[in-house]
mmCIF file of C-alpha atoms in Angstrom:
data_model
loop_
_atom_site.group_PDB
_atom_site.id
_atom_site.type_symbol
_atom_site.label_atom_id
_atom_site.label_comp_id
_atom_site.label_asym_id
_atom_site.label_seq_id
_atom_site.Cartn_x
_atom_site.Cartn_y
_atom_site.Cartn_z
ATOM 1 C CA UNK A 1 -0.102 0.261 -0.033
ATOM 2 C CA UNK A 2 1.488 3.673 -0.783
ATOM 3 C CA UNK A 3 1.540 6.136 1.514
ATOM 4 C CA UNK A 4 -1.005 8.984 0.602
ATOM 5 C CA UNK A 5 0.301 13.043 1.186
ATOM 6 C CA UNK A 6 -1.430 16.372 0.768
ATOM 7 C CA UNK A 7 0.989 18.604 -1.505
ATOM 8 C CA UNK A 8 -1.650 21.691 -2.267
ATOM 9 C CA UNK A 9 -4.647 23.264 -1.332
ATOM 10 C CA UNK A 10 -6.907 25.997 -2.213
ATOM 11 C CA UNK A 11 -10.152 27.251 -1.335
ATOM 12 C CA UNK A 12 -13.107 30.263 -1.704
ATOM 13 C CA UNK A 13 -15.530 30.540 0.785
ATOM 14 C CA UNK A 14 -17.239 33.089 3.618
ATOM 15 C CA UNK A 15 -14.363 33.332 5.188
ATOM 16 C CA UNK A 16 -11.780 34.020 2.581
ATOM 17 C CA UNK A 17 -10.505 33.867 -1.523
ATOM 18 C CA UNK A 18 -7.758 31.451 -0.441
ATOM 19 C CA UNK A 19 -6.244 29.179 1.862
ATOM 20 C CA UNK A 20 -4.263 31.690 3.897
ATOM 21 C CA UNK A 21 -6.614 34.143 4.515
ATOM 22 C CA UNK A 22 -9.025 31.420 5.242
ATOM 23 C CA UNK A 23 -6.972 29.719 7.711
ATOM 24 C CA UNK A 24 -6.182 32.827 9.301
ATOM 25 C CA UNK A 25 -9.564 33.716 9.879
ATOM 26 C CA UNK A 26 -10.280 30.168 11.442
ATOM 27 C CA UNK A 27 -7.438 31.061 13.672
ATOM 28 C CA UNK A 28 -9.131 34.363 14.818
ATOM 29 C CA UNK A 29 -12.399 32.525 15.242
ATOM 30 C CA UNK A 30 -14.046 34.847 12.416
ATOM 31 C CA UNK A 31 -17.590 34.947 11.730
ATOM 32 C CA UNK A 32 -18.250 34.983 7.884
ATOM 33 C CA UNK A 33 -21.767 34.329 8.360
ATOM 34 C CA UNK A 34 -23.954 37.420 7.219
ATOM 35 C CA UNK A 35 -27.282 38.395 5.722
ATOM 36 C CA UNK A 36 -27.830 37.096 2.294
ATOM 37 C CA UNK A 37 -27.758 39.071 -0.928
ATOM 38 C CA UNK A 38 -29.719 37.256 -3.420
ATOM 39 C CA UNK A 39 -32.731 37.704 -5.516
ATOM 40 C CA UNK A 40 -36.279 37.640 -3.747
ATOM 41 C CA UNK A 41 -34.349 37.478 -0.272
ATOM 42 C CA UNK A 42 -37.741 39.267 0.893
ATOM 43 C CA UNK A 43 -39.723 35.842 0.170
ATOM 44 C CA UNK A 44 -37.301 33.868 2.161
ATOM 45 C CA UNK A 45 -37.785 33.418 6.352
ATOM 46 C CA UNK A 46 -33.846 32.290 6.295
ATOM 47 C CA UNK A 47 -32.108 35.480 5.292
ATOM 48 C CA UNK A 48 -28.647 34.776 6.376
ATOM 49 C CA UNK A 49 -25.921 32.524 5.216
ATOM 50 C CA UNK A 50 -21.881 31.759 4.382
ATOM 51 C CA UNK A 51 -22.246 33.671 1.302
ATOM 52 C CA UNK A 52 -19.130 34.994 -0.745
ATOM 53 C CA UNK A 53 -19.598 38.344 -0.760
ATOM 54 C CA UNK A 54 -18.088 40.937 -3.688
ATOM 55 C CA UNK A 55 -17.265 37.767 -6.013
ATOM 56 C CA UNK A 56 -17.281 38.936 -9.560
ATOM 57 C CA UNK A 57 -16.927 35.882 -11.951
ATOM 58 C CA UNK A 58 -15.702 38.253 -14.510
ATOM 59 C CA UNK A 59 -12.639 38.960 -12.682
ATOM 60 C CA UNK A 60 -11.322 35.222 -12.988
ATOM 61 C CA UNK A 61 -13.215 33.969 -16.429
ATOM 62 C CA UNK A 62 -14.249 35.243 -19.859
ATOM 63 C CA UNK A 63 -17.757 35.313 -21.227
ATOM 64 C CA UNK A 64 -17.771 32.034 -22.526
ATOM 65 C CA UNK A 65 -16.572 30.574 -19.792
ATOM 66 C CA UNK A 66 -19.192 32.206 -17.142
ATOM 67 C CA UNK A 67 -21.758 30.884 -19.928
ATOM 68 C CA UNK A 68 -20.485 27.418 -19.345
ATOM 69 C CA UNK A 69 -19.579 27.505 -15.288
ATOM 70 C CA UNK A 70 -22.177 27.624 -12.830
ATOM 71 C CA UNK A 71 -21.212 29.601 -9.757
ATOM 72 C CA UNK A 72 -20.130 25.690 -8.018
ATOM 73 C CA UNK A 73 -17.996 24.754 -11.004
ATOM 74 C CA UNK A 74 -16.459 28.805 -11.016
ATOM 75 C CA UNK A 75 -15.204 28.160 -7.083
ATOM 76 C CA UNK A 76 -14.038 24.703 -7.756
ATOM 77 C CA UNK A 77 -11.851 25.749 -10.658
ATOM 78 C CA UNK A 78 -10.374 28.662 -8.439
ATOM 79 C CA UNK A 79 -9.625 26.666 -5.653
ATOM 80 C CA UNK A 80 -7.977 24.106 -8.214
ATOM 81 C CA UNK A 81 -5.890 26.436 -9.206
ATOM 82 C CA UNK A 82 -4.743 27.522 -5.961
ATOM 83 C CA UNK A 83 -4.346 23.946 -5.118
ATOM 84 C CA UNK A 84 -2.211 22.721 -8.123
ATOM 85 C CA UNK A 85 0.003 25.793 -8.195
ATOM 86 C CA UNK A 86 1.106 25.338 -4.671
ATOM 87 C CA UNK A 87 1.736 21.405 -5.443
ATOM 88 C CA UNK A 88 4.184 22.380 -8.388
ATOM 89 C CA UNK A 89 2.801 19.852 -10.575
ATOM 90 C CA UNK A 90 1.952 19.890 -14.094
ATOM 91 C CA UNK A 91 0.513 17.117 -15.983
ATOM 92 C CA UNK A 92 1.531 15.654 -18.815
ATOM 93 C CA UNK A 93 2.481 12.321 -20.626
ATOM 94 C CA UNK A 94 2.485 9.101 -17.914
ATOM 95 C CA UNK A 95 1.428 11.564 -15.053
ATOM 96 C CA UNK A 96 -1.305 12.660 -16.744
ATOM 97 C CA UNK A 97 -2.674 8.850 -17.448
ATOM 98 C CA UNK A 98 -1.970 8.505 -13.715
ATOM 99 C CA UNK A 99 -3.816 11.746 -12.070
ATOM 100 C CA UNK A 100 -7.408 12.409 -12.105
ATOM 101 C CA UNK A 101 -10.468 14.377 -10.052
ATOM 102 C CA UNK A 102 -13.038 13.205 -7.439
ATOM 103 C CA UNK A 103 -14.807 15.884 -6.329
ATOM 104 C CA UNK A 104 -17.817 16.007 -3.723
ATOM 105 C CA UNK A 105 -21.218 18.325 -4.084
ATOM 106 C CA UNK A 106 -24.893 17.858 -3.548
ATOM 107 C CA UNK A 107 -26.755 20.302 -5.522
ATOM 108 C CA UNK A 108 -24.496 20.846 -8.282
ATOM 109 C CA UNK A 109 -25.326 23.536 -10.720
ATOM 110 C CA UNK A 110 -28.312 25.064 -8.126
ATOM 111 C CA UNK A 111 -27.906 28.601 -9.702
ATOM 112 C CA UNK A 112 -28.148 27.490 -13.170
ATOM 113 C CA UNK A 113 -31.447 25.161 -12.350
ATOM 114 C CA UNK A 114 -32.722 28.068 -10.052
ATOM 115 C CA UNK A 115 -32.350 30.630 -12.901
ATOM 116 C CA UNK A 116 -33.511 28.353 -15.431
ATOM 117 C CA UNK A 117 -37.128 27.273 -13.624
ATOM 118 C CA UNK A 118 -37.535 31.241 -13.239
ATOM 119 C CA UNK A 119 -37.178 31.815 -16.920
ATOM 120 C CA UNK A 120 -39.224 29.119 -18.271
ATOM 121 C CA UNK A 121 -42.225 29.316 -15.173
ATOM 122 C CA UNK A 122 -42.408 32.636 -13.943
ATOM 123 C CA UNK A 123 -41.162 34.470 -17.017
ATOM 124 C CA UNK A 124 -42.842 32.432 -19.760
ATOM 125 C CA UNK A 125 -39.853 31.424 -21.773
ATOM 126 C CA UNK A 126 -40.052 28.715 -23.885
ATOM 127 C CA UNK A 127 -36.193 28.240 -24.771
ATOM 128 C CA UNK A 128 -33.135 28.195 -22.313
ATOM 129 C CA UNK A 129 -29.832 28.056 -23.338
ATOM 130 C CA UNK A 130 -28.239 24.989 -25.089
ATOM 131 C CA UNK A 131 -25.612 24.774 -22.363
ATOM 132 C CA UNK A 132 -28.216 24.448 -19.352
ATOM 133 C CA UNK A 133 -27.513 20.561 -18.941
ATOM 134 C CA UNK A 134 -23.496 20.898 -19.295
ATOM 135 C CA UNK A 135 -23.629 23.805 -16.769
ATOM 136 C CA UNK A 136 -26.011 22.260 -14.090
ATOM 137 C CA UNK A 137 -24.613 18.674 -14.070
ATOM 138 C CA UNK A 138 -22.900 17.441 -10.816
ATOM 139 C CA UNK A 139 -19.697 16.323 -12.577
ATOM 140 C CA UNK A 140 -19.415 19.574 -14.301
ATOM 141 C CA UNK A 141 -16.901 20.788 -12.211
ATOM 142 C CA UNK A 142 -14.753 17.561 -11.623
ATOM 143 C CA UNK A 143 -14.791 17.476 -15.663
ATOM 144 C CA UNK A 144 -13.698 20.927 -16.272
ATOM 145 C CA UNK A 145 -10.822 20.755 -14.045
ATOM 146 C CA UNK A 146 -9.815 17.572 -15.885
ATOM 147 C CA UNK A 147 -9.827 19.102 -19.204
ATOM 148 C CA UNK A 148 -8.296 22.610 -17.600
ATOM 149 C CA UNK A 149 -5.176 20.318 -15.952
ATOM 150 C CA UNK A 150 -4.787 17.388 -18.361
ATOM 151 C CA UNK A 151 -5.816 15.115 -15.770
ATOM 152 C CA UNK A 152 -6.540 11.799 -17.932
ATOM 153 C CA UNK A 153 -6.757 9.123 -15.084
ATOM 154 C CA UNK A 154 -10.264 8.301 -12.907
ATOM 155 C CA UNK A 155 -12.370 11.633 -12.982
ATOM 156 C CA UNK A 156 -16.070 11.724 -11.146
ATOM 157 C CA UNK A 157 -18.624 13.094 -8.604
ATOM 158 C CA UNK A 158 -19.981 11.419 -5.615
ATOM 159 C CA UNK A 159 -23.080 12.949 -4.395
ATOM 160 C CA UNK A 160 -23.687 12.172 -0.319
ATOM 161 C CA UNK A 161 -25.414 14.765 0.539
ATOM 162 C CA UNK A 162 -23.568 16.451 3.612
ATOM 163 C CA UNK A 163 -20.985 13.805 3.678
ATOM 164 C CA UNK A 164 -19.996 14.366 -0.538
ATOM 165 C CA UNK A 165 -16.739 16.064 -0.098
ATOM 166 C CA UNK A 166 -15.512 13.334 2.917
ATOM 167 C CA UNK A 167 -16.527 10.522 0.501
ATOM 168 C CA UNK A 168 -14.767 11.916 -2.549
ATOM 169 C CA UNK A 169 -11.599 12.408 -0.549
ATOM 170 C CA UNK A 170 -11.997 9.014 0.953
ATOM 171 C CA UNK A 171 -12.099 7.596 -2.677
ATOM 172 C CA UNK A 172 -9.105 9.736 -3.956
ATOM 173 C CA UNK A 173 -7.160 8.280 -1.036
ATOM 174 C CA UNK A 174 -7.717 5.020 -1.685
ATOM 175 C CA UNK A 175 -7.293 5.580 -5.522
ATOM 176 C CA UNK A 176 -3.384 6.390 -4.823
ATOM 177 C CA UNK A 177 -2.824 4.143 -1.835
ATOM 178 C CA UNK A 178 -4.013 1.369 -4.000
ATOM 179 C CA UNK A 179 -1.573 2.534 -6.316
ATOM 180 C CA UNK A 180 -4.353 3.202 -9.368
ATOM 181 C CA UNK A 181 -3.219 6.832 -9.290
ATOM 182 C CA UNK A 182 -0.155 8.699 -8.550
ATOM 183 C CA UNK A 183 -2.045 12.026 -8.159
ATOM 184 C CA UNK A 184 -5.629 12.941 -7.150
ATOM 185 C CA UNK A 185 -7.015 16.471 -7.145
ATOM 186 C CA UNK A 186 -9.732 16.120 -4.894
ATOM 187 C CA UNK A 187 -12.459 18.367 -2.618
ATOM 188 C CA UNK A 188 -15.339 19.702 -2.757
ATOM 189 C CA UNK A 189 -17.757 22.364 -3.928
ATOM 190 C CA UNK A 190 -21.289 23.891 -3.263
ATOM 191 C CA UNK A 191 -23.486 26.941 -4.137
ATOM 192 C CA UNK A 192 -27.113 26.507 -3.162
ATOM 193 C CA UNK A 193 -27.315 30.080 -1.947
ATOM 194 C CA UNK A 194 -30.253 30.807 -4.350
ATOM 195 C CA UNK A 195 -33.794 31.374 -3.760
ATOM 196 C CA UNK A 196 -35.237 27.988 -4.706
ATOM 197 C CA UNK A 197 -32.075 26.302 -3.005
ATOM 198 C CA UNK A 198 -32.621 27.911 0.434
ATOM 199 C CA UNK A 199 -36.466 27.760 0.055
ATOM 200 C CA UNK A 200 -36.402 23.597 -0.053
ATOM 201 C CA UNK A 201 -34.327 23.995 2.987
ATOM 202 C CA UNK A 202 -36.324 25.938 4.968
ATOM 203 C CA UNK A 203 -39.250 23.278 4.810
ATOM 204 C CA UNK A 204 -36.831 20.978 6.558
ATOM 205 C CA UNK A 205 -37.515 23.572 9.533
ATOM 206 C CA UNK A 206 -33.376 22.900 10.586
ATOM 207 C CA UNK A 207 -32.294 26.276 9.693
ATOM 208 C CA UNK A 208 -31.118 29.293 12.415
ATOM 209 C CA UNK A 209 -32.534 32.438 11.370
ATOM 210 C CA UNK A 210 -30.009 34.165 13.630
ATOM 211 C CA UNK A 211 -26.572 31.947 13.839
ATOM 212 C CA UNK A 212 -25.093 28.163 13.903
ATOM 213 C CA UNK A 213 -24.072 27.636 17.486
ATOM 214 C CA UNK A 214 -22.891 24.252 17.495
ATOM 215 C CA UNK A 215 -22.675 22.100 20.843
ATOM 216 C CA UNK A 216 -24.322 25.052 22.848
ATOM 217 C CA UNK A 217 -27.272 24.406 24.527
ATOM 218 C CA UNK A 218 -29.178 27.198 22.622
ATOM 219 C CA UNK A 219 -28.427 26.027 19.325
ATOM 220 C CA UNK A 220 -31.379 26.308 17.119
ATOM 221 C CA UNK A 221 -30.111 24.974 13.833
ATOM 222 C CA UNK A 222 -27.944 25.384 10.940
ATOM 223 C CA UNK A 223 -26.757 27.782 8.348
ATOM 224 C CA UNK A 224 -25.528 27.201 4.598
ATOM 225 C CA UNK A 225 -22.356 28.304 3.278
ATOM 226 C CA UNK A 226 -21.452 27.869 -0.073
ATOM 227 C CA UNK A 227 -17.510 28.138 -1.961
ATOM 228 C CA UNK A 228 -15.389 25.000 -2.435
ATOM 229 C CA UNK A 229 -11.979 23.647 -1.391
ATOM 230 C CA UNK A 230 -9.687 21.280 -3.093
ATOM 231 C CA UNK A 231 -6.758 19.278 -2.581
ATOM 232 C CA UNK A 232 -4.248 17.647 -4.397
ATOM 233 C CA UNK A 233 -3.253 13.889 -3.192
ATOM 234 C CA UNK A 234 -0.271 12.609 -4.366
ATOM 235 C CA UNK A 235 1.912 9.250 -3.344
ATOM 236 C CA UNK A 236 4.403 10.295 -0.761
ATOM 237 C CA UNK A 237 7.427 8.820 -2.857
ATOM 238 C CA UNK A 238 6.482 10.691 -5.931
ATOM 239 C CA UNK A 239 6.181 13.822 -4.117
ATOM 240 C CA UNK A 240 9.417 13.183 -1.772
ATOM 241 C CA UNK A 241 11.539 12.573 -4.739
ATOM 242 C CA UNK A 242 10.520 16.066 -6.774
ATOM 243 C CA UNK A 243 10.961 17.749 -3.124
ATOM 244 C CA UNK A 244 7.342 18.996 -2.843
ATOM 245 C CA UNK A 245 6.232 20.369 0.316
ATOM 246 C CA UNK A 246 4.081 18.148 2.019
ATOM 247 C CA UNK A 247 1.165 19.564 4.473
ATOM 248 C CA UNK A 248 -0.081 16.268 5.782
ATOM 249 C CA UNK A 249 -0.287 12.846 5.334
ATOM 250 C CA UNK A 250 -3.651 10.851 4.953
ATOM 251 C CA UNK A 251 -3.529 7.834 6.712
ATOM 252 C CA UNK A 252 -7.195 6.499 7.261
ATOM 253 C CA UNK A 253 -10.671 6.255 5.740
ATOM 254 C CA UNK A 254 -14.143 4.755 6.926
ATOM 255 C CA UNK A 255 -17.712 5.130 5.494
ATOM 256 C CA UNK A 256 -20.697 3.148 6.745
ATOM 257 C CA UNK A 257 -24.255 3.611 6.537
ATOM 258 C CA UNK A 258 -26.882 3.822 9.377
ATOM 259 C CA UNK A 259 -29.396 2.206 7.244
ATOM 260 C CA UNK A 260 -32.271 3.583 9.406
ATOM 261 C CA UNK A 261 -33.610 6.770 9.117
ATOM 262 C CA UNK A 262 -33.531 9.193 5.857
ATOM 263 C CA UNK A 263 -32.744 12.291 8.195
ATOM 264 C CA UNK A 264 -32.024 11.452 11.658
ATOM 265 C CA UNK A 265 -28.405 10.140 12.709
ATOM 266 C CA UNK A 266 -27.515 7.179 14.199
ATOM 267 C CA UNK A 267 -25.216 7.141 17.567
ATOM 268 C CA UNK A 268 -24.232 3.638 15.911
ATOM 269 C CA UNK A 269 -23.502 4.299 12.552
ATOM 270 C CA UNK A 270 -21.167 7.545 12.923
ATOM 271 C CA UNK A 271 -19.418 5.561 15.931
ATOM 272 C CA UNK A 272 -18.470 2.669 13.161
ATOM 273 C CA UNK A 273 -17.178 5.167 10.585
ATOM 274 C CA UNK A 274 -14.903 6.855 13.563
ATOM 275 C CA UNK A 275 -13.794 3.441 15.151
ATOM 276 C CA UNK A 276 -13.123 2.223 10.909
ATOM 277 C CA UNK A 277 -11.108 5.188 10.294
ATOM 278 C CA UNK A 278 -8.587 5.069 13.172
ATOM 279 C CA UNK A 279 -8.485 1.486 12.448
ATOM 280 C CA UNK A 280 -7.807 1.512 9.123
ATOM 281 C CA UNK A 281 -4.969 4.474 9.890
ATOM 282 C CA UNK A 282 -3.330 1.700 12.014
ATOM 283 C CA UNK A 283 -2.593 4.319 15.271
ATOM 284 C CA UNK A 284 -4.295 4.045 18.529
ATOM 285 C CA UNK A 285 -7.399 5.670 19.814
ATOM 286 C CA UNK A 286 -5.222 7.673 22.315
ATOM 287 C CA UNK A 287 -3.146 9.028 19.466
ATOM 288 C CA UNK A 288 -6.238 11.258 18.156
ATOM 289 C CA UNK A 289 -5.610 14.596 19.394
ATOM 290 C CA UNK A 290 -8.321 16.808 17.558
ATOM 291 C CA UNK A 291 -11.329 15.727 15.567
ATOM 292 C CA UNK A 292 -13.163 18.208 13.344
ATOM 293 C CA UNK A 293 -16.574 17.975 13.876
ATOM 294 C CA UNK A 294 -19.714 17.619 11.568
ATOM 295 C CA UNK A 295 -21.066 19.922 14.235
ATOM 296 C CA UNK A 296 -24.598 21.377 12.241
ATOM 297 C CA UNK A 297 -25.933 23.269 15.277
ATOM 298 C CA UNK A 298 -29.152 21.262 15.088
ATOM 299 C CA UNK A 299 -30.146 19.450 18.234
ATOM 300 C CA UNK A 300 -29.709 16.043 16.855
ATOM 301 C CA UNK A 301 -26.656 16.008 15.072
ATOM 302 C CA UNK A 302 -24.694 17.450 18.045
ATOM 303 C CA UNK A 303 -25.601 15.535 20.719
ATOM 304 C CA UNK A 304 -25.405 12.282 18.496
ATOM 305 C CA UNK A 305 -21.977 12.924 17.515
ATOM 306 C CA UNK A 306 -20.820 13.921 21.219
ATOM 307 C CA UNK A 307 -22.402 10.541 22.080
ATOM 308 C CA UNK A 308 -20.535 8.493 19.224
ATOM 309 C CA UNK A 309 -17.300 10.026 19.947
ATOM 310 C CA UNK A 310 -17.663 9.326 23.572
ATOM 311 C CA UNK A 311 -18.557 5.654 22.631
ATOM 312 C CA UNK A 312 -15.445 5.183 20.449
ATOM 313 C CA UNK A 313 -12.734 6.953 22.912
ATOM 314 C CA UNK A 314 -14.204 6.116 26.266
ATOM 315 C CA UNK A 315 -12.044 7.952 29.242
ATOM 316 C CA UNK A 316 -9.957 9.630 26.035
ATOM 317 C CA UNK A 317 -13.208 11.759 24.828
ATOM 318 C CA UNK A 318 -12.544 13.944 27.608
ATOM 319 C CA UNK A 319 -9.175 15.092 26.059
ATOM 320 C CA UNK A 320 -9.853 15.115 22.891
ATOM 321 C CA UNK A 321 -10.499 18.752 21.645
ATOM 322 C CA UNK A 322 -13.613 18.475 18.851
ATOM 323 C CA UNK A 323 -14.708 21.683 17.249
ATOM 324 C CA UNK A 324 -17.179 22.809 14.419
ATOM 325 C CA UNK A 325 -15.867 25.443 11.982
ATOM 326 C CA UNK A 326 -19.561 25.429 10.449
ATOM 327 C CA UNK A 327 -19.654 27.974 13.075
ATOM 328 C CA UNK A 328 -17.721 30.465 11.083
ATOM 329 C CA UNK A 329 -18.215 29.530 7.555
ATOM 330 C CA UNK A 330 -21.673 27.682 7.375
ATOM 331 C CA UNK A 331 -22.701 24.486 6.036
ATOM 332 C CA UNK A 332 -21.177 23.944 2.520
ATOM 333 C CA UNK A 333 -23.498 20.592 2.121
ATOM 334 C CA UNK A 334 -21.520 18.627 -0.460
ATOM 335 C CA UNK A 335 -18.623 21.090 -0.311
ATOM 336 C CA UNK A 336 -18.259 21.300 3.663
ATOM 337 C CA UNK A 337 -15.916 18.444 4.438
ATOM 338 C CA UNK A 338 -13.346 19.877 2.350
ATOM 339 C CA UNK A 339 -13.544 23.239 3.702
ATOM 340 C CA UNK A 340 -13.030 21.855 7.048
ATOM 341 C CA UNK A 341 -10.156 19.626 6.234
ATOM 342 C CA UNK A 342 -8.134 23.028 5.962
ATOM 343 C CA UNK A 343 -8.561 23.303 9.678
ATOM 344 C CA UNK A 344 -7.407 19.710 10.066
ATOM 345 C CA UNK A 345 -4.311 20.781 8.309
ATOM 346 C CA UNK A 346 -3.467 23.842 10.409
ATOM 347 C CA UNK A 347 -4.131 21.909 13.279
ATOM 348 C CA UNK A 348 -1.085 19.219 12.142
ATOM 349 C CA UNK A 349 0.971 21.971 10.605
ATOM 350 C CA UNK A 350 0.793 25.143 12.904
ATOM 351 C CA UNK A 351 -0.634 23.990 15.928
ATOM 352 C CA UNK A 352 -3.888 25.848 16.034
ATOM 353 C CA UNK A 353 -7.307 24.768 16.589
ATOM 354 C CA UNK A 354 -9.720 26.116 15.242
ATOM 355 C CA UNK A 355 -12.726 27.422 17.573
ATOM 356 C CA UNK A 356 -16.416 26.736 17.705
ATOM 357 C CA UNK A 357 -17.920 30.011 18.088
ATOM 358 C CA UNK A 358 -20.946 31.025 18.979
ATOM 359 C CA UNK A 359 -20.961 29.163 21.658
ATOM 360 C CA UNK A 360 -23.029 30.314 24.745
ATOM 361 C CA UNK A 361 -24.626 28.035 26.933
ATOM 362 C CA UNK A 362 -23.038 24.516 27.958
ATOM 363 C CA UNK A 363 -24.881 21.483 27.019
ATOM 364 C CA UNK A 364 -25.137 18.191 29.336
ATOM 365 C CA UNK A 365 -25.516 16.321 26.508
ATOM 366 C CA UNK A 366 -22.485 17.674 24.680
ATOM 367 C CA UNK A 367 -20.010 17.699 26.872
ATOM 368 C CA UNK A 368 -16.687 17.528 25.114
ATOM 369 C CA UNK A 369 -14.037 19.898 24.956
ATOM 370 C CA UNK A 370 -15.522 21.973 22.122
ATOM 371 C CA UNK A 371 -12.554 24.616 21.772
ATOM 372 C CA UNK A 372 -15.463 27.133 22.405
ATOM 373 C CA UNK A 373 -15.016 30.749 21.148
ATOM 374 C CA UNK A 374 -11.003 31.094 21.064
ATOM 375 C CA UNK A 375 -8.405 29.088 19.049
ATOM 376 C CA UNK A 376 -6.232 27.334 21.233
ATOM 377 C CA UNK A 377 -2.353 26.528 20.512
ATOM 378 C CA UNK A 378 -2.029 22.630 21.047
ATOM 379 C CA UNK A 379 0.635 20.125 19.171
ATOM 380 C CA UNK A 380 -1.709 17.232 17.559
ATOM 381 C CA UNK A 381 -0.076 14.463 15.788
ATOM 382 C CA UNK A 382 -3.170 12.929 14.721
ATOM 383 C CA UNK A 383 -6.556 14.141 13.515
ATOM 384 C CA UNK A 384 -9.934 13.215 12.372
ATOM 385 C CA UNK A 385 -12.535 15.053 10.274
ATOM 386 C CA UNK A 386 -16.476 13.571 10.520
ATOM 387 C CA UNK A 387 -19.152 14.146 7.841
ATOM 388 C CA UNK A 388 -22.650 12.448 8.794
ATOM 389 C CA UNK A 389 -25.139 13.082 6.211
ATOM 390 C CA UNK A 390 -28.528 12.742 4.987
ATOM 391 C CA UNK A 391 -29.830 9.313 4.336
ATOM 392 C CA UNK A 392 -27.537 7.978 7.227
ATOM 393 C CA UNK A 393 -24.542 8.286 5.300
ATOM 394 C CA UNK A 394 -21.185 8.582 7.257
ATOM 395 C CA UNK A 395 -17.591 9.058 5.975
ATOM 396 C CA UNK A 396 -14.598 10.169 8.405
ATOM 397 C CA UNK A 397 -10.621 10.771 7.403
ATOM 398 C CA UNK A 398 -7.502 10.461 9.323
ATOM 399 C CA UNK A 399 -4.877 12.550 8.674
ATOM 400 C CA UNK A 400 -1.183 12.870 10.626
ATOM 401 C CA UNK A 401 1.548 15.132 11.226
ATOM 402 C CA UNK A 402 4.655 14.653 8.702
#
């Protein structure tokens, strides 16, 4: 089995237009959640989100590209550019054939879908742009990244709701680890902050109208965000031979299904995924120093996740740090695990544990060390990143400092 390392990272989200700015915001405990600036926001009961404000696609793309790229694809391309540039890789010949893309998304081209439904049903138009299908399809971002960088190996998209990015990165990890690929570009992207996207989520009655407060007793729901984060997963010997700057090592992955309820999480399914990732990583449970929690800020998710962590780690659970950065950048649904992996890398590389902001009242059902409100300096050697999705689909990654 090959070792797998991360040699590039890139992002755009509500906290920053790149990885350094995002990590700085996480370290400062800055909140990127604000009032939404979208069409027909007055018709929504939920009017806040982790929106990428001030974004102008014409700064980054020409008119023909904008006609073909939904907002989620644009975000993915920008994050991929940063990650691949940092890695120092270029793809041709055998390396191009052995490199691919696996991305996670849930809504795909939701903005394109929303705009064209409006055009047909509200404005009464009988024709749509010929690029609507290639613009809205979930694999659009992965396909455009593959074309932009000449990646001719395995390329596909994973859609497992809120666990999409972790599932995608887990697949990328396994492809490199088993020797099927030398390099995989992976992560996730999402942009569902449009009228239709928010209106659909309103129906679930799990959204907060004021703030995301994971693990706090007065939490009242999740807050959506948007953006992308992309990473370069590379075979260790290949990275070392070319003198690459290695950010972290990916050492384990596990995925489980609750097989119980379409929306209510299961402690047992989550616990099996966490324990499976630790086992796959080949480390002891006491080696884990930090967990980036799924931590949505809903009553059911937070207490279930804490119970799963307590079950897996026993007495060590009280010595673990566990935080939810969704409190800062919002819940990017299919893209959220990718942005959260930045916090894991920051913990390993910089010794900075991102906080759970908005924490106001202790909850006896969430009694772990949730790093409330302020970042913490701490050396950690192994970390986990949790993702637990609607449908009972769980995916957990393990990373190590290198």
